[in-house]
C-alpha angles and dihedrals in degrees: 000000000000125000115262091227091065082076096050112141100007123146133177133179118201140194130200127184120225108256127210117210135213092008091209106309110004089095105191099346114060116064129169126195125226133202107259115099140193112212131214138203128201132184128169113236129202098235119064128242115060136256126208135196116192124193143182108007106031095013105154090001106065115070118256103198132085086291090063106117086241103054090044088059088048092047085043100056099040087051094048080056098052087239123126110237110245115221111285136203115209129202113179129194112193130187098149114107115247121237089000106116097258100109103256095153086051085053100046083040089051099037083057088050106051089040096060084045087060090046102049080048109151089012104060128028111207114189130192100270092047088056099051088043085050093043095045091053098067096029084052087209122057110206088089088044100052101051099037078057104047107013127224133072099327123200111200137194149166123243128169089260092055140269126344149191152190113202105204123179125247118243104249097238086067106096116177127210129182133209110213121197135193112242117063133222127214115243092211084055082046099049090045091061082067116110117228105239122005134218109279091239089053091058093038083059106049094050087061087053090050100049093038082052092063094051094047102057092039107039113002113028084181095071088063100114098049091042093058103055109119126188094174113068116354096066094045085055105035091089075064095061106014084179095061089044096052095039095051084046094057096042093057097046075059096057095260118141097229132176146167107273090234106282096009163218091121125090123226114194110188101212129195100209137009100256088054087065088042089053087039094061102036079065100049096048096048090042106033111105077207144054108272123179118212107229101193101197143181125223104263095223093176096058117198125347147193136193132172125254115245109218119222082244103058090032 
């Protein structure tokens, strides 16, 4: 074990991109991230233990002390590494939506991540491959993960070496929007409305759809609608957010490419141009039964990041 004072004095920021998951019919494979970002602060600390200040989305709700979801990546990544994890100080910025569908447990996973890889700076050289390993272990899935790492349109997989991806760019006519609601849903009641097998041609299906969907977001937006059809997860939990179900219903009979935003409830429309989103809202707020915020969004290309913090002193 290395000794706590070799991390005197170091300081990180990190940002990490929402992320939405499935994308139709992609189901745990294809990820994009999007540009809305929750932003972290760490600072060793001579006394050990952690402390931890959240603002803005979970302030007051989410826990500050060493069970929060961003210290335990830190711890994580420090024990797979064989180091002792000095005293921190946290500071977290969050804009990311809980329990939405937008990623927001791959970010706090990932910002973790990327923070103890700042850290460990000059001791422990973690590569690509080594986050997304780290960062699939306690997401349990990578196709959050991947994108919200390396940003793009991620394509993500399992192999008996671990976890891999394939980051791939959006064509630039292809312009997200997200529709936001109030209530959450829970991604482990979302995962047990799955079946556990499904009918062949349903698979069979849902692989033309995949493979069409590449080819949609990175060459012929036009193509969106018929790329987004899903026959493997959306229909088995819409009876679990019957909102979701009906809005995305009514977005598609309008020529949206709509789609569940990974777990649910939030809605994702893939949009080919930025009158389409425009057209797209005005719908869902003259025809929601609840309160939906529009979330107009950009593609985030760079995924997360980390950078040291300069001190007065050594500035």
């Amino acid at each position: 074990m290395s000794e706590t004072p070799s991390f005197a004095g170091r300081a990180v920021t990190v940002q990490v991109p929402a992320t939405t998951a499935n994308l139709g019919p992609g189901f745990d494979t294809l990820g994009l991230a999007l540009a809305q970002y929750d932003h972290l602060e760490v600072r060793v600390r001579d006394e050990p233990g952690v402390t931890v200040e959240v603002h803005g989305v979970g302030e007051g709700e989410v826990p500050t002390d060493e069970t929060n979801l961003v210290v335990r990546a830190i711890a994580h990544t420090f024990a797979a590494y064989g180091q002792r994890m000095p005293g921190l100080n946290l500071i977290a910025q969050n804009v990311i939506p809980h329990g939405r569908g937008l990623g927001s447990s791959g970010a706090a996973i990932v910002s973790g991540i990327l923070a103890a890889k700042g850290l460990l700076e000059g001791i422990v050289d973690l590569d690509a491959e080594a986050l997304l390993a780290l960062a699939t272990e306690m997401e349990g899935h990578p196709d959050n993960v991947a994108p919200a790492l390396f940003g793009g349109l991620t394509i993500a997989w399992m192999t008996p070496e671990g976890p891999k991806h394939k980051k791939l760019m959006v064509h630039r006519g292809v312009k997200p929007l997200v529709f936001v609601p109030e209530h959450v849903m829970s991604t482990a009641l979302a995962r047990s409305l799955q079946p556990e097998s499904v009918p062949h041609e349903d698979a069979v299906f849902n692989l033309s759809r995949s493979a069409l969907l590449i080819a949609a977001l990175i060459q012929s937006p036009e193509l969106l609608l018929t790329a987004t059809e899903d026959k493997l997860h959306q229909s088995y939990r819409a009876t679990a957010m019957p909102e979701t179900n009906r809005l995305i219903s009514l977005l598609r009979e309008h020529g949206f490419a709509a789609v569940v935003s990974g777990a649910g409830p939030s809605i994702l429309v893939l949009a080919s141009d930025p009158g389409q989103r425009l057209v797209a809202a005005e719908l869902v707020a003259k025809e929601s039964e609840t309160p939906w915020r529009a979330l107009m969004l950009a593609v985030d290309f760079q995924g997360a990041t980390v950078a040291p913090i300069v001190s007065d002193a050594a500035a």
